[in-house]
JSON list of C-alpha atoms and ligand atoms in Angstrom, two decimals:
[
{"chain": "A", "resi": 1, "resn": "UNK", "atom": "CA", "xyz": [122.32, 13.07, 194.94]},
{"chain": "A", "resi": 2, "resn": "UNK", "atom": "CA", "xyz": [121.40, 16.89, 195.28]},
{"chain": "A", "resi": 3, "resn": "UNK", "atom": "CA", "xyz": [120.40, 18.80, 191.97]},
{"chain": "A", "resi": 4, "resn": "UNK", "atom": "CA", "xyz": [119.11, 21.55, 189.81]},
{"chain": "A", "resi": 5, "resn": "UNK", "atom": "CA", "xyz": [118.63, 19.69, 187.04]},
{"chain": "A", "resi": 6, "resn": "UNK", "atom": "CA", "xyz": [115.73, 18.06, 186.40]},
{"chain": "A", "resi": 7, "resn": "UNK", "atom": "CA", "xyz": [115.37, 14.59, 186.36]},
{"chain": "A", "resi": 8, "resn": "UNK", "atom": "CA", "xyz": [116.69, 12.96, 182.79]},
{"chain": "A", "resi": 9, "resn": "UNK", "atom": "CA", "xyz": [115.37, 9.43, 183.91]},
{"chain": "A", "resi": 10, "resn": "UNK", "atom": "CA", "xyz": [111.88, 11.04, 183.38]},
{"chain": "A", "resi": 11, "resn": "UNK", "atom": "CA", "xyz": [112.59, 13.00, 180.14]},
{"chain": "A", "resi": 12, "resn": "UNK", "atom": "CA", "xyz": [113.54, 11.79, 176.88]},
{"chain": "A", "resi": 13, "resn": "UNK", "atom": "CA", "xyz": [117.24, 12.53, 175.97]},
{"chain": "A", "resi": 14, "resn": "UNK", "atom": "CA", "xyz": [116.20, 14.81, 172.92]},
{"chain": "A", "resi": 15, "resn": "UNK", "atom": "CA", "xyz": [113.24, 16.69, 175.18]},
{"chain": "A", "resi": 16, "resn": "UNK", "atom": "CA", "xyz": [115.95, 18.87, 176.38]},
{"chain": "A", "resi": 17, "resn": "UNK", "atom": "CA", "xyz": [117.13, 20.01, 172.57]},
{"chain": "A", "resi": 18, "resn": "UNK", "atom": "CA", "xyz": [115.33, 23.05, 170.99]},
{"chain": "A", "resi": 19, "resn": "UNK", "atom": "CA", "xyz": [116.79, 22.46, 167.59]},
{"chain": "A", "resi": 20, "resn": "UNK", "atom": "CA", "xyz": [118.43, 20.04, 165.66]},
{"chain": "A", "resi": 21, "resn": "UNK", "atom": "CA", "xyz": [120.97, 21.69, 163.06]},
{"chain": "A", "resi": 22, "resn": "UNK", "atom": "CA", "xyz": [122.51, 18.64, 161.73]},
{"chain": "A", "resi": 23, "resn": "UNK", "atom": "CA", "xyz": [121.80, 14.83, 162.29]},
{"chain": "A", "resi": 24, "resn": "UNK", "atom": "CA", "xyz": [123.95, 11.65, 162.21]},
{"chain": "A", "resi": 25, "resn": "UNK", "atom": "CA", "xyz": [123.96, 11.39, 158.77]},
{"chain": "A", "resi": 26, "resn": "UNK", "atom": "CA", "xyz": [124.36, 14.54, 157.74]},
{"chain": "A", "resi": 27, "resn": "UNK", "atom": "CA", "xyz": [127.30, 14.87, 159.85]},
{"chain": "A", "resi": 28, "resn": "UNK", "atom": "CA", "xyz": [128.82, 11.79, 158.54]},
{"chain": "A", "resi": 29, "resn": "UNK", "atom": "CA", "xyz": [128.14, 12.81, 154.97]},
{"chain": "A", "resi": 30, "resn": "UNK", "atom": "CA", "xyz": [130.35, 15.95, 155.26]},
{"chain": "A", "resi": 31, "resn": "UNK", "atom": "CA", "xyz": [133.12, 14.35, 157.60]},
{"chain": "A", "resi": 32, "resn": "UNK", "atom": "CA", "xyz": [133.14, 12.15, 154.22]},
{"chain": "A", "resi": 33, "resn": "UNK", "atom": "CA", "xyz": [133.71, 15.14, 152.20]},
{"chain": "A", "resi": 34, "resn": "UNK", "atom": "CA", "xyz": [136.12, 16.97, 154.29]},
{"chain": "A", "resi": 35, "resn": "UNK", "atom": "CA", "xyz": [138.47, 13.54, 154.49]},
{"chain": "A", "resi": 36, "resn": "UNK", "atom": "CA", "xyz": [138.38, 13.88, 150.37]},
{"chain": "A", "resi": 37, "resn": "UNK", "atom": "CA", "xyz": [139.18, 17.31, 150.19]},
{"chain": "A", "resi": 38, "resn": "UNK", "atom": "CA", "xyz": [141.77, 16.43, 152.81]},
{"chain": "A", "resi": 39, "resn": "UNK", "atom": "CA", "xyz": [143.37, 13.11, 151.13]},
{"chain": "A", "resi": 40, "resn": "UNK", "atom": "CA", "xyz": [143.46, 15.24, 147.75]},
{"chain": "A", "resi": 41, "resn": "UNK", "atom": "CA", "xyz": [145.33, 18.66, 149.03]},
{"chain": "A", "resi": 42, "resn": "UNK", "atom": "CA", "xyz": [147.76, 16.66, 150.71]},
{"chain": "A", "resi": 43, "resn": "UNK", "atom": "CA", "xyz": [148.99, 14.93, 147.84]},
{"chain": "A", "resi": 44, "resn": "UNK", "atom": "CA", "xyz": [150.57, 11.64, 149.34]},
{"chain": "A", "resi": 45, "resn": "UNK", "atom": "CA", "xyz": [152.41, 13.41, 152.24]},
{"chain": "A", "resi": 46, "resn": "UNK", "atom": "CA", "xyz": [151.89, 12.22, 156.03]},
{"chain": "A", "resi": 47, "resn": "UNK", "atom": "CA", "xyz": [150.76, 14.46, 158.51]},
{"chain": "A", "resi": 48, "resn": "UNK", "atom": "CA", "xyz": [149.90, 14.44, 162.32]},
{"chain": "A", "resi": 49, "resn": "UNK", "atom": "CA", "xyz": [146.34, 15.14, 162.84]},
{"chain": "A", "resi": 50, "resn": "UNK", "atom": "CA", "xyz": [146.36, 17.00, 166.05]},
{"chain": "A", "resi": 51, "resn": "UNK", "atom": "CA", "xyz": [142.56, 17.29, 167.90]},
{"chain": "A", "resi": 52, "resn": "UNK", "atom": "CA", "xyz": [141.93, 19.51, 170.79]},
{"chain": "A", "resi": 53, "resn": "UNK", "atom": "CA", "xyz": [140.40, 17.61, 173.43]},
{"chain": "A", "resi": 54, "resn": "UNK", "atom": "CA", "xyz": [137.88, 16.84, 174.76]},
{"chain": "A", "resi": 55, "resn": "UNK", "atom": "CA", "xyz": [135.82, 18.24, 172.09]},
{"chain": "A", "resi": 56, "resn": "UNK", "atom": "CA", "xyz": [137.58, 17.24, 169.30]},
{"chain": "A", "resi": 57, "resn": "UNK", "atom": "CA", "xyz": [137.85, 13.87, 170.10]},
{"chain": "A", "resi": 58, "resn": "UNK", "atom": "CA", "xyz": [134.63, 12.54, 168.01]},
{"chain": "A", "resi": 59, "resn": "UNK", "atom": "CA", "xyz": [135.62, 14.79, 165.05]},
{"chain": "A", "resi": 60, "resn": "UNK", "atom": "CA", "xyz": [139.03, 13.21, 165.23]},
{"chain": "A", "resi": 61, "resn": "UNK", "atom": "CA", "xyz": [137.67, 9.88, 165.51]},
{"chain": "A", "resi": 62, "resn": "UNK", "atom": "CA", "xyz": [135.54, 10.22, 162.51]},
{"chain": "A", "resi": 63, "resn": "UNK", "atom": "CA", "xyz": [137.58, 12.13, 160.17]},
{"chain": "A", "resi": 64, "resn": "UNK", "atom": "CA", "xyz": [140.68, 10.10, 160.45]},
{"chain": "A", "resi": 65, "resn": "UNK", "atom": "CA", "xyz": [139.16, 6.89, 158.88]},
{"chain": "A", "resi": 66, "resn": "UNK", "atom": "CA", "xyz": [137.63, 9.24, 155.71]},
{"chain": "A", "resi": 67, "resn": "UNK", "atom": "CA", "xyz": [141.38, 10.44, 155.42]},
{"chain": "A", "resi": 68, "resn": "UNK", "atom": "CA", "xyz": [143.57, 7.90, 152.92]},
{"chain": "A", "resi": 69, "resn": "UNK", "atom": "CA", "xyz": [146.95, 9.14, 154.09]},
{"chain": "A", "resi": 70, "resn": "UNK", "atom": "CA", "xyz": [149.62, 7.65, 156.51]},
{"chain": "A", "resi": 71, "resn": "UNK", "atom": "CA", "xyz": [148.82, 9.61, 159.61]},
{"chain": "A", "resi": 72, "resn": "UNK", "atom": "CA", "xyz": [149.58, 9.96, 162.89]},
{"chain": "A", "resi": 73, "resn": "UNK", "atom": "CA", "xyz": [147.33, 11.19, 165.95]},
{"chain": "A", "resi": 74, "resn": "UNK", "atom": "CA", "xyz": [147.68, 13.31, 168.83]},
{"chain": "A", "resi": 75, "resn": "UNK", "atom": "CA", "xyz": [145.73, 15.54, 171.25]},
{"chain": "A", "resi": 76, "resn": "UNK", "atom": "CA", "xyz": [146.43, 19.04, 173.10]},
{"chain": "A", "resi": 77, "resn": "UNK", "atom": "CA", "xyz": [143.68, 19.73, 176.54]},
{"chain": "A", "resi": 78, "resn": "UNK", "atom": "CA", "xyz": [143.32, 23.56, 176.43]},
{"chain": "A", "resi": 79, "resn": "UNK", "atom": "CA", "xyz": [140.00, 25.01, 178.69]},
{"chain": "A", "resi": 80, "resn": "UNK", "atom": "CA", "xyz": [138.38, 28.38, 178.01]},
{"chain": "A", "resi": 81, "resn": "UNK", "atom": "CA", "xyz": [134.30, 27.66, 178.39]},
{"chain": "A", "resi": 82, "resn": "UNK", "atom": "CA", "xyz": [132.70, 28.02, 181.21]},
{"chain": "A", "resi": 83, "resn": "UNK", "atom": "CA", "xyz": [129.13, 27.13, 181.27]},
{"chain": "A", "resi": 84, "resn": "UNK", "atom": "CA", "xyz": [128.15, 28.95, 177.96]},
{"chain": "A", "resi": 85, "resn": "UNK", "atom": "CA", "xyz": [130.26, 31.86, 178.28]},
{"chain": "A", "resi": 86, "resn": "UNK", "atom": "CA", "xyz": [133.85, 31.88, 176.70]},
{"chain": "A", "resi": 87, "resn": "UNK", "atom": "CA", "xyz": [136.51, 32.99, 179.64]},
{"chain": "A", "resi": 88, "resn": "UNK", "atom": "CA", "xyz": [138.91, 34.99, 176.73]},
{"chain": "A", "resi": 89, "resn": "UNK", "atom": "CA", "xyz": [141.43, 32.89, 178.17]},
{"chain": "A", "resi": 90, "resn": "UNK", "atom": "CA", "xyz": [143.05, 29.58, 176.54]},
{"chain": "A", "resi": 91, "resn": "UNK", "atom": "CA", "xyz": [144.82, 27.68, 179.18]},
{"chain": "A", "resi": 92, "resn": "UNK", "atom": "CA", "xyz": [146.83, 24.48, 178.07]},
{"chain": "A", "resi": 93, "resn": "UNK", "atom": "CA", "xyz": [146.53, 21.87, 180.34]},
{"chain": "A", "resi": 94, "resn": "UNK", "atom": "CA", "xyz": [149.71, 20.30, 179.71]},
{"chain": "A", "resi": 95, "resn": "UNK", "atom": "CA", "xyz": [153.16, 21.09, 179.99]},
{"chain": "A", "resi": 96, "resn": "UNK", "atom": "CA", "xyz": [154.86, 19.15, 176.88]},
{"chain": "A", "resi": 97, "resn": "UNK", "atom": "CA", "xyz": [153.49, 19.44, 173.44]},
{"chain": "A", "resi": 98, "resn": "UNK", "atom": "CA", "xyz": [153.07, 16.46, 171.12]},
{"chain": "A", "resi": 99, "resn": "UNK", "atom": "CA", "xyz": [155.69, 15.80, 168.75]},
{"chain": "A", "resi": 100, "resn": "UNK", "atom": "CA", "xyz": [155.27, 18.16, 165.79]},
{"chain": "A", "resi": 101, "resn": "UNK", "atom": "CA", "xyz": [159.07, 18.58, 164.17]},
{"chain": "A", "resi": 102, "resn": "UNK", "atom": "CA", "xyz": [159.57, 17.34, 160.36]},
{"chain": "A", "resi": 103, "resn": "UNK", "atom": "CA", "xyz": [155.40, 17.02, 160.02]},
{"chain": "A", "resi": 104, "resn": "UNK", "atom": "CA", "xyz": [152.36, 18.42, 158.18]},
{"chain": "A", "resi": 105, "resn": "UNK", "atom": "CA", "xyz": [150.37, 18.77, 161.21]},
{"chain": "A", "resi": 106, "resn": "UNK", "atom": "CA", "xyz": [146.09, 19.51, 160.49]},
{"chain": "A", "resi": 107, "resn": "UNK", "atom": "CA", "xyz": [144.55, 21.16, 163.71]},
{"chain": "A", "resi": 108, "resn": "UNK", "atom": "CA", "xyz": [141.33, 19.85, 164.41]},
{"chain": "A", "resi": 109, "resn": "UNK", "atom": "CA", "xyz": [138.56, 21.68, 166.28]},
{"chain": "A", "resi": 110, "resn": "UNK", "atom": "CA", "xyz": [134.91, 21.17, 167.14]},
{"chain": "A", "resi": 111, "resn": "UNK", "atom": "CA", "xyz": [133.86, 25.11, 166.78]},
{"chain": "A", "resi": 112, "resn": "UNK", "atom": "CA", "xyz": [135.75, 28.14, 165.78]},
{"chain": "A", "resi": 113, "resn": "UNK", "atom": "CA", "xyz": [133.86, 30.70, 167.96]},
{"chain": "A", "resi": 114, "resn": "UNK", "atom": "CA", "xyz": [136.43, 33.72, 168.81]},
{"chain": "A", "resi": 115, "resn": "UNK", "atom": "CA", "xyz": [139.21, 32.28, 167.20]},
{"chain": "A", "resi": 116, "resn": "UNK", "atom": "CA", "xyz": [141.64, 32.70, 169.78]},
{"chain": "A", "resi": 117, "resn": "UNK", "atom": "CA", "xyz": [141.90, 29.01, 170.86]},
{"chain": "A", "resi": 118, "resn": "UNK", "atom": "CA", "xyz": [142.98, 28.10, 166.92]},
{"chain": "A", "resi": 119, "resn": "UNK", "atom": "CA", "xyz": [145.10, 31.10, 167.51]},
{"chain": "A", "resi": 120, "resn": "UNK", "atom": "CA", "xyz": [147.06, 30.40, 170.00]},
{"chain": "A", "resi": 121, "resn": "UNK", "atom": "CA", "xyz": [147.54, 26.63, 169.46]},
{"chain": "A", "resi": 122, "resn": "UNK", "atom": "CA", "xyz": [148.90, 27.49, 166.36]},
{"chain": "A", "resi": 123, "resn": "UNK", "atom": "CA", "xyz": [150.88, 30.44, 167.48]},
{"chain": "A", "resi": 124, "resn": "UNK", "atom": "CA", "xyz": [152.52, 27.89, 170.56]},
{"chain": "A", "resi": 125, "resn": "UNK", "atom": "CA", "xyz": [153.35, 25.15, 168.11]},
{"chain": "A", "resi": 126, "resn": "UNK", "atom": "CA", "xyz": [155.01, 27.51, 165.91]},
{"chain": "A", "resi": 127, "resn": "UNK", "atom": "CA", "xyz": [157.26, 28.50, 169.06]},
{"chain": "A", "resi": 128, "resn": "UNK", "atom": "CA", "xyz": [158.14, 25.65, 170.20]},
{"chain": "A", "resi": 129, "resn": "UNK", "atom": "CA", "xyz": [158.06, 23.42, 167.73]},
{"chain": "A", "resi": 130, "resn": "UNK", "atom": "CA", "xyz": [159.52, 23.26, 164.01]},
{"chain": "A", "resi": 131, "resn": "UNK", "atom": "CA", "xyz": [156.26, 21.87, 161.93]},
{"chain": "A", "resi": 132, "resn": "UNK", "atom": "CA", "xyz": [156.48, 21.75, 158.32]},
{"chain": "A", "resi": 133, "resn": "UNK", "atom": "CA", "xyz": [153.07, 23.30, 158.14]},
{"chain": "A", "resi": 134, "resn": "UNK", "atom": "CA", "xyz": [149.89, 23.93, 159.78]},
{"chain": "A", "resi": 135, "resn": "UNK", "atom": "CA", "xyz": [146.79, 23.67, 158.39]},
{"chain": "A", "resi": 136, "resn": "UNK", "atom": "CA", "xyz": [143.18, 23.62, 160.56]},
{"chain": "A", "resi": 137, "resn": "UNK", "atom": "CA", "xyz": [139.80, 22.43, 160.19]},
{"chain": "A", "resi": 138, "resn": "UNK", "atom": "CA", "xyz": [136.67, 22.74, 162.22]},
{"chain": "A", "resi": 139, "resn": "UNK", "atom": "CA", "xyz": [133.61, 20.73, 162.34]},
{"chain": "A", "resi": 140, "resn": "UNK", "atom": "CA", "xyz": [131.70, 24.00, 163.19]},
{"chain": "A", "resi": 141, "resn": "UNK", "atom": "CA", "xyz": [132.12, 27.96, 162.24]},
{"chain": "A", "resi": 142, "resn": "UNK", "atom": "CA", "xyz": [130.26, 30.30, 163.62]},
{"chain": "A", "resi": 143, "resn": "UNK", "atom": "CA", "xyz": [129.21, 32.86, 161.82]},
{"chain": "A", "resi": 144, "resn": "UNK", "atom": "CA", "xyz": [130.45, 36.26, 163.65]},
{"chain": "A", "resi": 145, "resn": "UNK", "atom": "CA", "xyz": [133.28, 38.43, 164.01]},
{"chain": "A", "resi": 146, "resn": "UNK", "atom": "CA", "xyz": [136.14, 36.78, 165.39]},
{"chain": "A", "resi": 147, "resn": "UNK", "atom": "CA", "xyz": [138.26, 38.31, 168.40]},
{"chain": "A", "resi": 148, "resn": "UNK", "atom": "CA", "xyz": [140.96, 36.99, 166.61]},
{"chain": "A", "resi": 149, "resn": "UNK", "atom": "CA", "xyz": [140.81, 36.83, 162.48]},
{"chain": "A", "resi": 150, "resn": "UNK", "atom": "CA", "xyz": [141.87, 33.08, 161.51]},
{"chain": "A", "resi": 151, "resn": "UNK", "atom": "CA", "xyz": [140.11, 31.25, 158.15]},
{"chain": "A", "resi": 152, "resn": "UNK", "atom": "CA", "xyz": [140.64, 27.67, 158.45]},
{"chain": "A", "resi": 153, "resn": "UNK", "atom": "CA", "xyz": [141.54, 25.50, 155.72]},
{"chain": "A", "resi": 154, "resn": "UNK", "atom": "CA", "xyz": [138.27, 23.08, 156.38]},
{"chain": "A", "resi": 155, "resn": "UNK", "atom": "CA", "xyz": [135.05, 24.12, 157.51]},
{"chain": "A", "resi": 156, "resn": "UNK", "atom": "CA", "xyz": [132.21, 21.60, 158.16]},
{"chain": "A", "resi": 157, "resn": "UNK", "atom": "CA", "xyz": [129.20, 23.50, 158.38]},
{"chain": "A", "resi": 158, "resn": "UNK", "atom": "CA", "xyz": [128.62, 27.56, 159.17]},
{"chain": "A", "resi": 159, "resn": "UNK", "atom": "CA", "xyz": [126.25, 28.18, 162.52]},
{"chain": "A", "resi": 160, "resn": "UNK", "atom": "CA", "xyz": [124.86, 30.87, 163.83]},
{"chain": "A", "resi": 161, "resn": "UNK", "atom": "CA", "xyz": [125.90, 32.96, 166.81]},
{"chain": "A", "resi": 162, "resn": "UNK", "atom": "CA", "xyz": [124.31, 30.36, 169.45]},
{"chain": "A", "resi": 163, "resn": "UNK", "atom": "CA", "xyz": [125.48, 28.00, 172.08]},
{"chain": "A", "resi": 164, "resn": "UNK", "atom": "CA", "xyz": [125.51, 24.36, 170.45]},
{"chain": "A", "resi": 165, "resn": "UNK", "atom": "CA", "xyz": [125.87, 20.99, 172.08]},
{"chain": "A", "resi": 166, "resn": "UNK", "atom": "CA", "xyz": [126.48, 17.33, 170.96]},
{"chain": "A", "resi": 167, "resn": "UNK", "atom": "CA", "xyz": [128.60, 15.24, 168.78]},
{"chain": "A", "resi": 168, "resn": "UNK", "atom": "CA", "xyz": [131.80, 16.06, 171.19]},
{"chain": "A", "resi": 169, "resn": "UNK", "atom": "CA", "xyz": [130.32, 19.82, 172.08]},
{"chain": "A", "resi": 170, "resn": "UNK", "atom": "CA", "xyz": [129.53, 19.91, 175.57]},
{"chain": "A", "resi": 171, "resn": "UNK", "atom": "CA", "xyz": [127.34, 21.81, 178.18]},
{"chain": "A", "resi": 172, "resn": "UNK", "atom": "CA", "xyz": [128.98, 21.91, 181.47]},
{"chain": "A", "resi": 173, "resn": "UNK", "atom": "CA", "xyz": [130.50, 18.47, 180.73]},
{"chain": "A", "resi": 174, "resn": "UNK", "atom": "CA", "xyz": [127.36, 16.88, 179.49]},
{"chain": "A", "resi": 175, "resn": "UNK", "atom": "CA", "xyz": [125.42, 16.10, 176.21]},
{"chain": "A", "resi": 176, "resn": "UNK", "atom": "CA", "xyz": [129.01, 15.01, 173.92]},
{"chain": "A", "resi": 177, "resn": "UNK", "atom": "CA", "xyz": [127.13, 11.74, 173.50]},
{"chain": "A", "resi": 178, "resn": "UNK", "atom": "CA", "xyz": [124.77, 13.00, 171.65]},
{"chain": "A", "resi": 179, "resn": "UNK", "atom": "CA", "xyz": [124.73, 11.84, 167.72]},
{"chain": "A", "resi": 180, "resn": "UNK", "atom": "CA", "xyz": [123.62, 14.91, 166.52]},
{"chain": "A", "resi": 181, "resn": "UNK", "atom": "CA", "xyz": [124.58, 18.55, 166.59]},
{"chain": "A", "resi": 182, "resn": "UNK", "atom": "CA", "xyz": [121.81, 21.17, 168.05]},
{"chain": "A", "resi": 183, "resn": "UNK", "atom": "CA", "xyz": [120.78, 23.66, 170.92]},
{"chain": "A", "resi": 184, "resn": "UNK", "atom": "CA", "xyz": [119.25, 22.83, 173.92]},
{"chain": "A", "resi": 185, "resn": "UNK", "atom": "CA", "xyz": [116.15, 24.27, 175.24]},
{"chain": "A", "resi": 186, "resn": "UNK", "atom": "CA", "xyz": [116.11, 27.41, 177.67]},
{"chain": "A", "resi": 187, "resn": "UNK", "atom": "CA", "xyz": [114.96, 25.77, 180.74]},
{"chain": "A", "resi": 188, "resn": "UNK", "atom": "CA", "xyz": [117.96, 22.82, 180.78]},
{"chain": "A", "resi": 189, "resn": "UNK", "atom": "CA", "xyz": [120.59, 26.01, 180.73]},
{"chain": "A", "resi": 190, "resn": "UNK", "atom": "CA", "xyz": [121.21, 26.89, 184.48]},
{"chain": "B", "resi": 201, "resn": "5GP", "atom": "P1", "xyz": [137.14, 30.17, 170.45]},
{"chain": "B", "resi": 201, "resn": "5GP", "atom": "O1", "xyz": [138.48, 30.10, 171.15]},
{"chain": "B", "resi": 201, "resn": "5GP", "atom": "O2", "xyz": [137.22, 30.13, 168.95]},
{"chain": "B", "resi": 201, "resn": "5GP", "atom": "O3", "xyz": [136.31, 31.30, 170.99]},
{"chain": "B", "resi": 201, "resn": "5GP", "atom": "O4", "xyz": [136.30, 28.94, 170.92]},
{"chain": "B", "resi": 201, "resn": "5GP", "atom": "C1", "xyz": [136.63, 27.69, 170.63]},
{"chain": "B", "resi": 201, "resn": "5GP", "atom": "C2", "xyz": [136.19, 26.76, 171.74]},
{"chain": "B", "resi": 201, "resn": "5GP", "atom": "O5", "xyz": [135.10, 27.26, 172.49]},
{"chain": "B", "resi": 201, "resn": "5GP", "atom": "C3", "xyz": [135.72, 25.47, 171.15]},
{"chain": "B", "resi": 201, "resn": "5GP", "atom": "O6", "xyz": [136.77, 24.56, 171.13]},
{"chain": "B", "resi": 201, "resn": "5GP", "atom": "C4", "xyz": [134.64, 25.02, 172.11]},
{"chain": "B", "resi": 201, "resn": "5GP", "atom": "O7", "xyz": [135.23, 24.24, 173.12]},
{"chain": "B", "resi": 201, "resn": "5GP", "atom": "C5", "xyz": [134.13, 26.27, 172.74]},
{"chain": "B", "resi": 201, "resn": "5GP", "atom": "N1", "xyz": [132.86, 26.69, 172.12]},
{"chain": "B", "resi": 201, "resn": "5GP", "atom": "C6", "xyz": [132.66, 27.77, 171.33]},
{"chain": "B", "resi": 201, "resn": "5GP", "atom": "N2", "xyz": [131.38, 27.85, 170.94]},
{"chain": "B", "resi": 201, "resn": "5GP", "atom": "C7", "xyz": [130.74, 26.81, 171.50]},
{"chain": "B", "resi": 201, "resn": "5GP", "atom": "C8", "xyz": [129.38, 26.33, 171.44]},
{"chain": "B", "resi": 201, "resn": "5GP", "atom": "O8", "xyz": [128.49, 26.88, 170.81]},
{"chain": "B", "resi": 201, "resn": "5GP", "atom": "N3", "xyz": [129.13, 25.19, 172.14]},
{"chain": "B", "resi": 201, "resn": "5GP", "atom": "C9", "xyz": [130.06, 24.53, 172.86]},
{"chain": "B", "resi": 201, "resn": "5GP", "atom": "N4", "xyz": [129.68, 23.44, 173.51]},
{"chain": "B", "resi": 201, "resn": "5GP", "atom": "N5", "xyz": [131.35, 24.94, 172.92]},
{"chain": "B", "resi": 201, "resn": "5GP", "atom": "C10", "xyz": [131.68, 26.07, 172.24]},
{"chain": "B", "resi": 202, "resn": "MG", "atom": "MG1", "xyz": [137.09, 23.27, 172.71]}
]
């Protein structure tokens, strides 16, 4: 098979990260947290915990078992990455949202970055659906200006304004496998 990259067989998986920001346990340890702070504010009442795929899907995974509520799940595809470089556009993949009448629904991220794809998840459900409420929380915030303002209700950790990967965060479709949070060296970003 023809490629640019280099050869992973002959590199250890964790050669290609520069930095490690948070490791397995660390991540667990807040996901912990945030399903406490979670299973307190709601008081009793079940929700729809709705992820935004594909990188929301191991946040999702791990924060619904810290979360002592009756819950249901669900999933929305929206794409505005390319490479490293947001396009400023969200598209949603799919035609039909999930059910969201009658329900609390939290809106789960992996990164807030610009804010818009919160922004306009949020904004669509309210449109064409009749939630009871929305509330959001992100594994990761990144600490800069957002395009558009939006302060979710749950924040894992803060970052800084670079271009992360692992634990669901991809780079060009690669690296979500990776336990740990961190950014990858210069030379494996085409
Ligand atoms: P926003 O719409 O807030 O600009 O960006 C949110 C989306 O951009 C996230 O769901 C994520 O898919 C992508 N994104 C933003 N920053 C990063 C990053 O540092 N790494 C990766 N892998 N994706 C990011
Ligand atoms: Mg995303």
């Amino acid at each position: 098979m023809e490629s640019t990259m280099p050869d992973f067989r002959e590199v250890p998986f964790d050669a290609r990260l520069e930095r490690v920001l948070f490791g397995p346990e660390e991540i667990a340890d807040r996901i912990r947290e945030m399903g406490t702070s979670i299973t307190r504010d709601f008081g009793g009442q079940p929700l729809t915990v709705v992820t935004i795929l594909q990188g929301g899907a191991l946040f999702m995974a791990d924060l619904i078992r810290e979360i002592r509520l009756p819950l249901k799940t669900a999933t929305v595809s929206v794409a505005s990455y390319q490479g490293t470089e947001s396009s400023g556009k969200v598209n949603f993949l799919e035609k039909s949202l999930p059910e969201l009448d009658g329900r609390h629904i939290l809106l789960l991220d992996d990164i807030l970055d610009s804010g818009r794809t919160l922004n306009a998840i949020r904004r669509r459900f309210f449109e064409d659906s009749r939630p009871l409420s929305i509330r959001t929380a992100v594994l990761l915030s990144k600490r800069i200006e957002r395009v558009e303002p939006i302060e979710p209700d749950y924040v894992g950790f803060e970052v800084g304004d670079e271009f992360v990967v692992g634990y669901g965060l991809d780079y060009n479709g690669e690296y979500r496998n990776l336990p740990l949070i961190g950014t990858l060296r210069r030379e494996f970003i085409r």
